[in-house]
Amino acid sequence: LLASVSKARPKIADYPFTTLQPNLGMVLVDDRDFVLADIPGLVEGAHAGIGLGHRFLRHVERTRLLIHLLDGASQNSLADFGQIQAELRQYKPVLAEKPQIIVLNKKDLPFAAAHWQAIQTQAQALNFPAMFISAVTQDGVQDLMRLVADKLAVLPKSTPVVAVETPVFTLAGEAPFHVEKRADGNYYVTGADVEQLVAQTYWNIDEAVNRAHLQLGKMGVLDALKSAGVEPGDTVFLADMELEWMW
């Protein structure tokens, strides 16, 4: 769906959990635009952190509207939807209360139509709009994007979080992060705070990257890398994020 409505080019394959990290695309609908995020699928137990669940759920928290894209080729699309709702609710009940649209995909497959009536019934019971589309043939896709734009136009903007400077305490002998140059010539930065920063940053948005840069500076990571001998063009791994050093 993301590839069909934006210039984003996420990996697409015919098996579950193809998406390994959030992908973003700018969608233009008539004279309106918005950012659409493709979030990796949640496995059972995601609310407890299984399958990088916490990392992906933090991305869900940033959204104003959820689109549940159900696989029309699945044997039980409603069960898939129910599992996601349960994970959202168990992680933070407020997530399950976000405005949502239920979308059954793969309308081009005859088998998909067998689920449509049940999907509509469930959506009506939850007071969610439901749509039946084919991302491949574009059937219903533009109508879906217009519906999304209409809803975003009336939803309140996200309230910015006011940052407050607070002291950070570290247990004696416990480093907040670790910088290491390994035999492959690359630099590796590890640590819980670094992993959290990486997980919460949209690395394909310049403003988000600039914010991460400032945070890394405050944490002392940039100075530590310079002290370790990093030079422009070197590869730096922040947790599982691979970057080229340019500063």
PDB file of C-alpha atoms in Angstrom:
ATOM      1  CA  LEU A   1       0.000   0.000   0.000  1.00  0.00           C
ATOM      2  CA  LEU A   2       2.766   2.457   0.940  1.00  0.00           C
ATOM      3  CA  ALA A   3       4.558   1.868  -2.364  1.00  0.00           C
ATOM      4  CA  SER A   4       1.336   2.352  -4.328  1.00  0.00           C
ATOM      5  CA  VAL A   5       0.529   5.782  -2.845  1.00  0.00           C
ATOM      6  CA  SER A   6       3.976   7.325  -2.326  1.00  0.00           C
ATOM      7  CA  LYS A   7       7.530   7.285  -3.635  1.00  0.00           C
ATOM      8  CA  ALA A   8       8.650   5.083  -0.762  1.00  0.00           C
ATOM      9  CA  ARG A   9      10.122   1.768  -1.866  1.00  0.00           C
ATOM     10  CA  PRO A  10       9.863  -0.673   1.042  1.00  0.00           C
ATOM     11  CA  LYS A  11      10.765  -4.312   0.584  1.00  0.00           C
ATOM     12  CA  ILE A  12       7.764  -6.242  -0.778  1.00  0.00           C
ATOM     13  CA  ALA A  13       7.520 -10.021  -0.654  1.00  0.00           C
ATOM     14  CA  ASP A  14       4.834 -12.699  -0.432  1.00  0.00           C
ATOM     15  CA  TYR A  15       5.353 -13.753   3.169  1.00  0.00           C
ATOM     16  CA  PRO A  16       4.421 -12.362   6.600  1.00  0.00           C
ATOM     17  CA  PHE A  17       6.619  -9.852   8.436  1.00  0.00           C
ATOM     18  CA  THR A  18       8.496  -8.675   5.338  1.00  0.00           C
ATOM     19  CA  THR A  19       8.694  -5.195   6.861  1.00  0.00           C
ATOM     20  CA  LEU A  20      11.557  -5.149   9.358  1.00  0.00           C
ATOM     21  CA  GLN A  21      11.594  -1.451  10.220  1.00  0.00           C
ATOM     22  CA  PRO A  22       9.125   1.425   9.846  1.00  0.00           C
ATOM     23  CA  ASN A  23       8.983   2.956   6.367  1.00  0.00           C
ATOM     24  CA  LEU A  24       7.657   6.450   5.701  1.00  0.00           C
ATOM     25  CA  GLY A  25       6.154   7.964   2.581  1.00  0.00           C
ATOM     26  CA  MET A  26       4.629  11.337   1.759  1.00  0.00           C
ATOM     27  CA  VAL A  27       1.123  10.952   0.305  1.00  0.00           C
ATOM     28  CA  LEU A  28      -0.415  13.678  -1.864  1.00  0.00           C
ATOM     29  CA  VAL A  29      -4.212  13.581  -2.141  1.00  0.00           C
ATOM     30  CA  ASP A  30      -5.716  16.311  -4.312  1.00  0.00           C
ATOM     31  CA  ASP A  31      -4.338  19.428  -2.593  1.00  0.00           C
ATOM     32  CA  ARG A  32      -3.597  17.759   0.754  1.00  0.00           C
ATOM     33  CA  ASP A  33      -0.646  15.739   1.975  1.00  0.00           C
ATOM     34  CA  PHE A  34       0.290  13.621   4.966  1.00  0.00           C
ATOM     35  CA  VAL A  35       2.951  11.160   6.069  1.00  0.00           C
ATOM     36  CA  LEU A  36       2.031   7.470   5.926  1.00  0.00           C
ATOM     37  CA  ALA A  37       4.059   5.060   8.060  1.00  0.00           C
ATOM     38  CA  ASP A  38       4.295   1.338   7.335  1.00  0.00           C
ATOM     39  CA  ILE A  39       4.850  -0.284  10.738  1.00  0.00           C
ATOM     40  CA  PRO A  40       6.261  -3.835  11.006  1.00  0.00           C
ATOM     41  CA  GLY A  41       3.746  -6.488  11.996  1.00  0.00           C
ATOM     42  CA  LEU A  42       3.221  -7.283  15.664  1.00  0.00           C
ATOM     43  CA  VAL A  43       3.565 -10.840  16.909  1.00  0.00           C
ATOM     44  CA  GLU A  44       1.750 -12.290  19.891  1.00  0.00           C
ATOM     45  CA  GLY A  45       3.411 -10.942  23.021  1.00  0.00           C
ATOM     46  CA  ALA A  46       4.538  -7.703  21.339  1.00  0.00           C
ATOM     47  CA  HIS A  47       3.157  -5.736  24.305  1.00  0.00           C
ATOM     48  CA  ALA A  48       5.763  -7.498  26.464  1.00  0.00           C
ATOM     49  CA  GLY A  49       8.581  -6.692  24.038  1.00  0.00           C
ATOM     50  CA  ILE A  50       8.595  -9.945  22.070  1.00  0.00           C
ATOM     51  CA  GLY A  51       9.675  -9.561  18.439  1.00  0.00           C
ATOM     52  CA  LEU A  52      10.882  -5.962  18.986  1.00  0.00           C
ATOM     53  CA  GLY A  53       7.291  -5.215  19.966  1.00  0.00           C
ATOM     54  CA  HIS A  54       8.061  -2.238  22.198  1.00  0.00           C
ATOM     55  CA  ARG A  55      10.138  -0.607  19.470  1.00  0.00           C
ATOM     56  CA  PHE A  56       7.318  -0.883  16.926  1.00  0.00           C
ATOM     57  CA  LEU A  57       4.590   0.074  19.384  1.00  0.00           C
ATOM     58  CA  ARG A  58       6.426   3.305  20.168  1.00  0.00           C
ATOM     59  CA  HIS A  59       6.049   4.217  16.497  1.00  0.00           C
ATOM     60  CA  VAL A  60       2.335   3.442  16.717  1.00  0.00           C
ATOM     61  CA  GLU A  61       2.095   5.877  19.639  1.00  0.00           C
ATOM     62  CA  ARG A  62       3.192   8.751  17.375  1.00  0.00           C
ATOM     63  CA  THR A  63       0.362   8.269  14.883  1.00  0.00           C
ATOM     64  CA  ARG A  64      -2.948  10.136  14.872  1.00  0.00           C
ATOM     65  CA  LEU A  65      -4.826   7.551  12.805  1.00  0.00           C
ATOM     66  CA  LEU A  66      -4.349   3.801  12.413  1.00  0.00           C
ATOM     67  CA  ILE A  67      -5.037   1.876   9.221  1.00  0.00           C
ATOM     68  CA  HIS A  68      -5.387  -1.850   9.860  1.00  0.00           C
ATOM     69  CA  LEU A  69      -4.358  -3.407   6.555  1.00  0.00           C
ATOM     70  CA  LEU A  70      -5.722  -6.955   6.620  1.00  0.00           C
ATOM     71  CA  ASP A  71      -4.461  -9.637   4.264  1.00  0.00           C
ATOM     72  CA  GLY A  72      -7.292 -10.798   2.009  1.00  0.00           C
ATOM     73  CA  ALA A  73      -5.356 -14.017   1.398  1.00  0.00           C
ATOM     74  CA  SER A  74      -5.259 -14.862   5.104  1.00  0.00           C
ATOM     75  CA  GLN A  75      -7.362 -17.758   6.342  1.00  0.00           C
ATOM     76  CA  ASN A  76      -8.707 -15.648   9.200  1.00  0.00           C
ATOM     77  CA  SER A  77      -8.346 -11.894   8.710  1.00  0.00           C
ATOM     78  CA  LEU A  78     -10.586 -11.130  11.683  1.00  0.00           C
ATOM     79  CA  ALA A  79      -8.376 -13.154  14.020  1.00  0.00           C
ATOM     80  CA  ASP A  80      -5.363 -11.206  12.737  1.00  0.00           C
ATOM     81  CA  PHE A  81      -7.167  -7.944  13.489  1.00  0.00           C
ATOM     82  CA  GLY A  82      -8.199  -9.153  16.954  1.00  0.00           C
ATOM     83  CA  GLN A  83      -4.631 -10.097  17.829  1.00  0.00           C
ATOM     84  CA  ILE A  84      -3.330  -6.650  16.888  1.00  0.00           C
ATOM     85  CA  GLN A  85      -6.078  -4.942  18.899  1.00  0.00           C
ATOM     86  CA  ALA A  86      -5.220  -7.105  21.910  1.00  0.00           C
ATOM     87  CA  GLU A  87      -1.522  -6.206  21.693  1.00  0.00           C
ATOM     88  CA  LEU A  88      -2.332  -2.489  21.440  1.00  0.00           C
ATOM     89  CA  ARG A  89      -4.677  -2.684  24.421  1.00  0.00           C
ATOM     90  CA  GLN A  90      -2.251  -4.648  26.593  1.00  0.00           C
ATOM     91  CA  TYR A  91       0.635  -2.298  25.801  1.00  0.00           C
ATOM     92  CA  LYS A  92      -1.357   0.893  26.423  1.00  0.00           C
ATOM     93  CA  PRO A  93      -5.179   0.913  26.382  1.00  0.00           C
ATOM     94  CA  VAL A  94      -5.174   4.386  24.821  1.00  0.00           C
ATOM     95  CA  LEU A  95      -3.627   2.939  21.637  1.00  0.00           C
ATOM     96  CA  ALA A  96      -6.683   0.754  21.007  1.00  0.00           C
ATOM     97  CA  GLU A  97      -8.836   3.872  21.334  1.00  0.00           C
ATOM     98  CA  LYS A  98      -7.093   5.742  18.509  1.00  0.00           C
ATOM     99  CA  PRO A  99      -9.208   6.535  15.425  1.00  0.00           C
ATOM    100  CA  GLN A 100      -8.920   3.570  13.086  1.00  0.00           C
ATOM    101  CA  ILE A 101      -9.840   2.400   9.602  1.00  0.00           C
ATOM    102  CA  ILE A 102     -10.110  -1.305   8.841  1.00  0.00           C
ATOM    103  CA  VAL A 103      -8.923  -2.107   5.323  1.00  0.00           C
ATOM    104  CA  LEU A 104      -9.169  -5.494   3.630  1.00  0.00           C
ATOM    105  CA  ASN A 105      -6.514  -5.730   0.924  1.00  0.00           C
ATOM    106  CA  LYS A 106      -6.133  -7.978  -2.140  1.00  0.00           C
ATOM    107  CA  LYS A 107      -9.578  -7.346  -3.573  1.00  0.00           C
ATOM    108  CA  ASP A 108      -8.138  -8.709  -6.823  1.00  0.00           C
ATOM    109  CA  LEU A 109      -8.137 -12.214  -5.298  1.00  0.00           C
ATOM    110  CA  PRO A 110     -11.498 -14.046  -5.455  1.00  0.00           C
ATOM    111  CA  PHE A 111     -10.858 -15.627  -2.053  1.00  0.00           C
ATOM    112  CA  ALA A 112     -10.628 -12.217  -0.354  1.00  0.00           C
ATOM    113  CA  ALA A 113     -14.299 -11.406  -0.972  1.00  0.00           C
ATOM    114  CA  ALA A 114     -15.305 -14.258   1.340  1.00  0.00           C
ATOM    115  CA  HIS A 115     -14.032 -12.217   4.322  1.00  0.00           C
ATOM    116  CA  TRP A 116     -15.579  -8.893   3.383  1.00  0.00           C
ATOM    117  CA  GLN A 117     -18.993  -9.289   5.021  1.00  0.00           C
ATOM    118  CA  ALA A 118     -17.488 -10.381   8.337  1.00  0.00           C
ATOM    119  CA  ILE A 119     -15.014  -7.499   8.226  1.00  0.00           C
ATOM    120  CA  GLN A 120     -17.829  -5.015   7.629  1.00  0.00           C
ATOM    121  CA  THR A 121     -19.861  -6.447  10.513  1.00  0.00           C
ATOM    122  CA  GLN A 122     -16.919  -6.237  12.914  1.00  0.00           C
ATOM    123  CA  ALA A 123     -16.062  -2.706  11.810  1.00  0.00           C
ATOM    124  CA  GLN A 124     -19.654  -1.567  12.283  1.00  0.00           C
ATOM    125  CA  ALA A 125     -19.719  -3.045  15.797  1.00  0.00           C
ATOM    126  CA  LEU A 126     -16.577  -1.059  16.664  1.00  0.00           C
ATOM    127  CA  ASN A 127     -17.786   2.063  14.882  1.00  0.00           C
ATOM    128  CA  PHE A 128     -14.780   1.963  12.538  1.00  0.00           C
ATOM    129  CA  PRO A 129     -15.034   2.670   8.808  1.00  0.00           C
ATOM    130  CA  ALA A 130     -14.101  -0.290   6.597  1.00  0.00           C
ATOM    131  CA  MET A 131     -12.815  -0.403   3.036  1.00  0.00           C
ATOM    132  CA  PHE A 132     -12.061  -3.169   0.534  1.00  0.00           C
ATOM    133  CA  ILE A 133      -9.106  -2.383  -1.740  1.00  0.00           C
ATOM    134  CA  SER A 134      -6.434  -3.808  -3.988  1.00  0.00           C
ATOM    135  CA  ALA A 135      -3.073  -2.099  -3.582  1.00  0.00           C
ATOM    136  CA  VAL A 136      -1.885  -3.915  -6.724  1.00  0.00           C
ATOM    137  CA  THR A 137      -4.664  -2.775  -9.073  1.00  0.00           C
ATOM    138  CA  GLN A 138      -5.319   0.515  -7.188  1.00  0.00           C
ATOM    139  CA  ASP A 139      -9.000  -0.410  -6.824  1.00  0.00           C
ATOM    140  CA  GLY A 140     -10.308   1.692  -3.922  1.00  0.00           C
ATOM    141  CA  VAL A 141      -6.876   3.052  -2.987  1.00  0.00           C
ATOM    142  CA  GLN A 142      -7.519   6.698  -3.842  1.00  0.00           C
ATOM    143  CA  ASP A 143     -10.858   6.608  -2.026  1.00  0.00           C
ATOM    144  CA  LEU A 144      -9.025   5.250   1.015  1.00  0.00           C
ATOM    145  CA  MET A 145      -6.406   8.001   0.886  1.00  0.00           C
ATOM    146  CA  ARG A 146      -9.139  10.641   0.610  1.00  0.00           C
ATOM    147  CA  LEU A 147     -10.858   9.163   3.647  1.00  0.00           C
ATOM    148  CA  VAL A 148      -7.557   9.281   5.552  1.00  0.00           C
ATOM    149  CA  ALA A 149      -7.007  12.920   4.536  1.00  0.00           C
ATOM    150  CA  ASP A 150     -10.573  13.808   5.587  1.00  0.00           C
ATOM    151  CA  LYS A 151     -10.099  12.274   9.011  1.00  0.00           C
ATOM    152  CA  LEU A 152      -6.693  13.846   9.574  1.00  0.00           C
ATOM    153  CA  ALA A 153      -8.168  17.250   8.714  1.00  0.00           C
ATOM    154  CA  VAL A 154     -10.471  17.088  11.744  1.00  0.00           C
ATOM    155  CA  LEU A 155      -8.274  15.166  14.184  1.00  0.00           C
ATOM    156  CA  PRO A 156      -6.351  17.294  16.687  1.00  0.00           C
ATOM    157  CA  LYS A 157      -2.671  17.754  16.025  1.00  0.00           C
ATOM    158  CA  SER A 158      -0.316  15.827  18.258  1.00  0.00           C
ATOM    159  CA  THR A 159       0.579  17.782  21.360  1.00  0.00           C
ATOM    160  CA  PRO A 160       4.331  18.423  21.426  1.00  0.00           C
ATOM    161  CA  VAL A 161       6.129  17.163  24.494  1.00  0.00           C
ATOM    162  CA  VAL A 162       7.955  19.929  26.333  1.00  0.00           C
ATOM    163  CA  ALA A 163      11.461  18.755  27.084  1.00  0.00           C
ATOM    164  CA  VAL A 164      12.587  19.320  30.657  1.00  0.00           C
ATOM    165  CA  GLU A 165      16.231  19.112  31.606  1.00  0.00           C
ATOM    166  CA  THR A 166      16.593  16.510  34.336  1.00  0.00           C
ATOM    167  CA  PRO A 167      19.743  15.129  35.931  1.00  0.00           C
ATOM    168  CA  VAL A 168      20.855  11.700  34.776  1.00  0.00           C
ATOM    169  CA  PHE A 169      22.255   9.344  37.388  1.00  0.00           C
ATOM    170  CA  THR A 170      24.469   6.419  36.480  1.00  0.00           C
ATOM    171  CA  LEU A 171      25.358   3.633  38.878  1.00  0.00           C
ATOM    172  CA  ALA A 172      29.018   3.502  39.769  1.00  0.00           C
ATOM    173  CA  GLY A 173      30.922   1.441  37.241  1.00  0.00           C
ATOM    174  CA  GLU A 174      28.046   1.418  34.757  1.00  0.00           C
ATOM    175  CA  ALA A 175      28.739   3.300  31.511  1.00  0.00           C
ATOM    176  CA  PRO A 176      25.646   4.745  29.767  1.00  0.00           C
ATOM    177  CA  PHE A 177      27.112   3.681  26.426  1.00  0.00           C
ATOM    178  CA  HIS A 178      30.155   1.944  24.992  1.00  0.00           C
ATOM    179  CA  VAL A 179      32.170   2.870  21.885  1.00  0.00           C
ATOM    180  CA  GLU A 180      34.334   0.247  20.227  1.00  0.00           C
ATOM    181  CA  LYS A 181      36.346   0.079  17.012  1.00  0.00           C
ATOM    182  CA  ARG A 182      36.328  -3.539  15.890  1.00  0.00           C
ATOM    183  CA  ALA A 183      38.541  -5.578  13.596  1.00  0.00           C
ATOM    184  CA  ASP A 184      36.343  -4.783  10.591  1.00  0.00           C
ATOM    185  CA  GLY A 185      37.336  -1.119  10.919  1.00  0.00           C
ATOM    186  CA  ASN A 186      33.828  -0.010  11.872  1.00  0.00           C
ATOM    187  CA  TYR A 187      32.773   1.782  15.056  1.00  0.00           C
ATOM    188  CA  TYR A 188      30.053   0.319  17.279  1.00  0.00           C
ATOM    189  CA  VAL A 189      28.076   2.267  19.880  1.00  0.00           C
ATOM    190  CA  THR A 190      26.000   0.194  22.273  1.00  0.00           C
ATOM    191  CA  GLY A 191      23.940   0.885  25.363  1.00  0.00           C
ATOM    192  CA  ALA A 192      20.302   1.030  26.453  1.00  0.00           C
ATOM    193  CA  ASP A 193      19.985   4.806  25.919  1.00  0.00           C
ATOM    194  CA  VAL A 194      21.455   4.534  22.419  1.00  0.00           C
ATOM    195  CA  GLU A 195      19.093   1.682  21.518  1.00  0.00           C
ATOM    196  CA  GLN A 196      16.115   3.720  22.746  1.00  0.00           C
ATOM    197  CA  LEU A 197      17.181   6.770  20.725  1.00  0.00           C
ATOM    198  CA  VAL A 198      17.602   4.676  17.575  1.00  0.00           C
ATOM    199  CA  ALA A 199      14.191   3.060  18.039  1.00  0.00           C
ATOM    200  CA  GLN A 200      12.440   6.398  18.518  1.00  0.00           C
ATOM    201  CA  THR A 201      14.023   8.192  15.540  1.00  0.00           C
ATOM    202  CA  TYR A 202      12.664   8.297  11.987  1.00  0.00           C
ATOM    203  CA  TRP A 203      16.023   8.120  10.208  1.00  0.00           C
ATOM    204  CA  ASN A 204      14.663   9.133   6.802  1.00  0.00           C
ATOM    205  CA  ILE A 205      13.348  12.486   8.065  1.00  0.00           C
ATOM    206  CA  ASP A 206      15.969  15.255   8.300  1.00  0.00           C
ATOM    207  CA  GLU A 207      14.424  16.951  11.346  1.00  0.00           C
ATOM    208  CA  ALA A 208      14.386  13.680  13.272  1.00  0.00           C
ATOM    209  CA  VAL A 209      18.019  12.961  12.348  1.00  0.00           C
ATOM    210  CA  ASN A 210      19.077  16.450  13.459  1.00  0.00           C
ATOM    211  CA  ARG A 211      17.326  15.908  16.783  1.00  0.00           C
ATOM    212  CA  ALA A 212      19.091  12.560  17.217  1.00  0.00           C
ATOM    213  CA  HIS A 213      22.401  14.279  16.436  1.00  0.00           C
ATOM    214  CA  LEU A 214      21.790  16.811  19.224  1.00  0.00           C
ATOM    215  CA  GLN A 215      20.844  14.041  21.649  1.00  0.00           C
ATOM    216  CA  LEU A 216      23.984  12.077  20.816  1.00  0.00           C
ATOM    217  CA  GLY A 217      26.013  15.207  21.463  1.00  0.00           C
ATOM    218  CA  LYS A 218      24.414  15.730  24.863  1.00  0.00           C
ATOM    219  CA  MET A 219      25.000  12.093  25.752  1.00  0.00           C
ATOM    220  CA  GLY A 220      28.696  12.423  24.898  1.00  0.00           C
ATOM    221  CA  VAL A 221      28.565   9.851  22.109  1.00  0.00           C
ATOM    222  CA  LEU A 222      29.943  12.190  19.432  1.00  0.00           C
ATOM    223  CA  ASP A 223      32.944  13.209  21.552  1.00  0.00           C
ATOM    224  CA  ALA A 224      33.579   9.571  22.424  1.00  0.00           C
ATOM    225  CA  LEU A 225      33.599   8.595  18.747  1.00  0.00           C
ATOM    226  CA  LYS A 226      36.033  11.411  17.930  1.00  0.00           C
ATOM    227  CA  SER A 227      38.286  10.297  20.777  1.00  0.00           C
ATOM    228  CA  ALA A 228      38.168   6.762  19.384  1.00  0.00           C
ATOM    229  CA  GLY A 229      39.533   8.089  16.080  1.00  0.00           C
ATOM    230  CA  VAL A 230      36.459   8.149  13.838  1.00  0.00           C
ATOM    231  CA  GLU A 231      36.902  10.084  10.586  1.00  0.00           C
ATOM    232  CA  PRO A 232      34.532  11.261   7.807  1.00  0.00           C
ATOM    233  CA  GLY A 233      33.459   8.312   5.676  1.00  0.00           C
ATOM    234  CA  ASP A 234      33.834   5.749   8.462  1.00  0.00           C
ATOM    235  CA  THR A 235      30.910   3.447   9.221  1.00  0.00           C
ATOM    236  CA  VAL A 236      29.299   3.826  12.631  1.00  0.00           C
ATOM    237  CA  PHE A 237      26.731   1.429  14.066  1.00  0.00           C
ATOM    238  CA  LEU A 238      24.366   2.948  16.621  1.00  0.00           C
ATOM    239  CA  ALA A 239      22.828  -0.216  18.057  1.00  0.00           C
ATOM    240  CA  ASP A 240      21.470  -1.820  14.845  1.00  0.00           C
ATOM    241  CA  MET A 241      21.471   1.397  12.774  1.00  0.00           C
ATOM    242  CA  GLU A 242      24.306   1.712  10.221  1.00  0.00           C
ATOM    243  CA  LEU A 243      25.439   5.295   9.511  1.00  0.00           C
ATOM    244  CA  GLU A 244      28.245   7.049   7.683  1.00  0.00           C
ATOM    245  CA  TRP A 245      30.223   9.473   9.838  1.00  0.00           C
ATOM    246  CA  MET A 246      30.107  12.933   8.264  1.00  0.00           C
ATOM    247  CA  TRP A 247      30.742  15.331  11.156  1.00  0.00           C
TER     248      TRP A 247
END
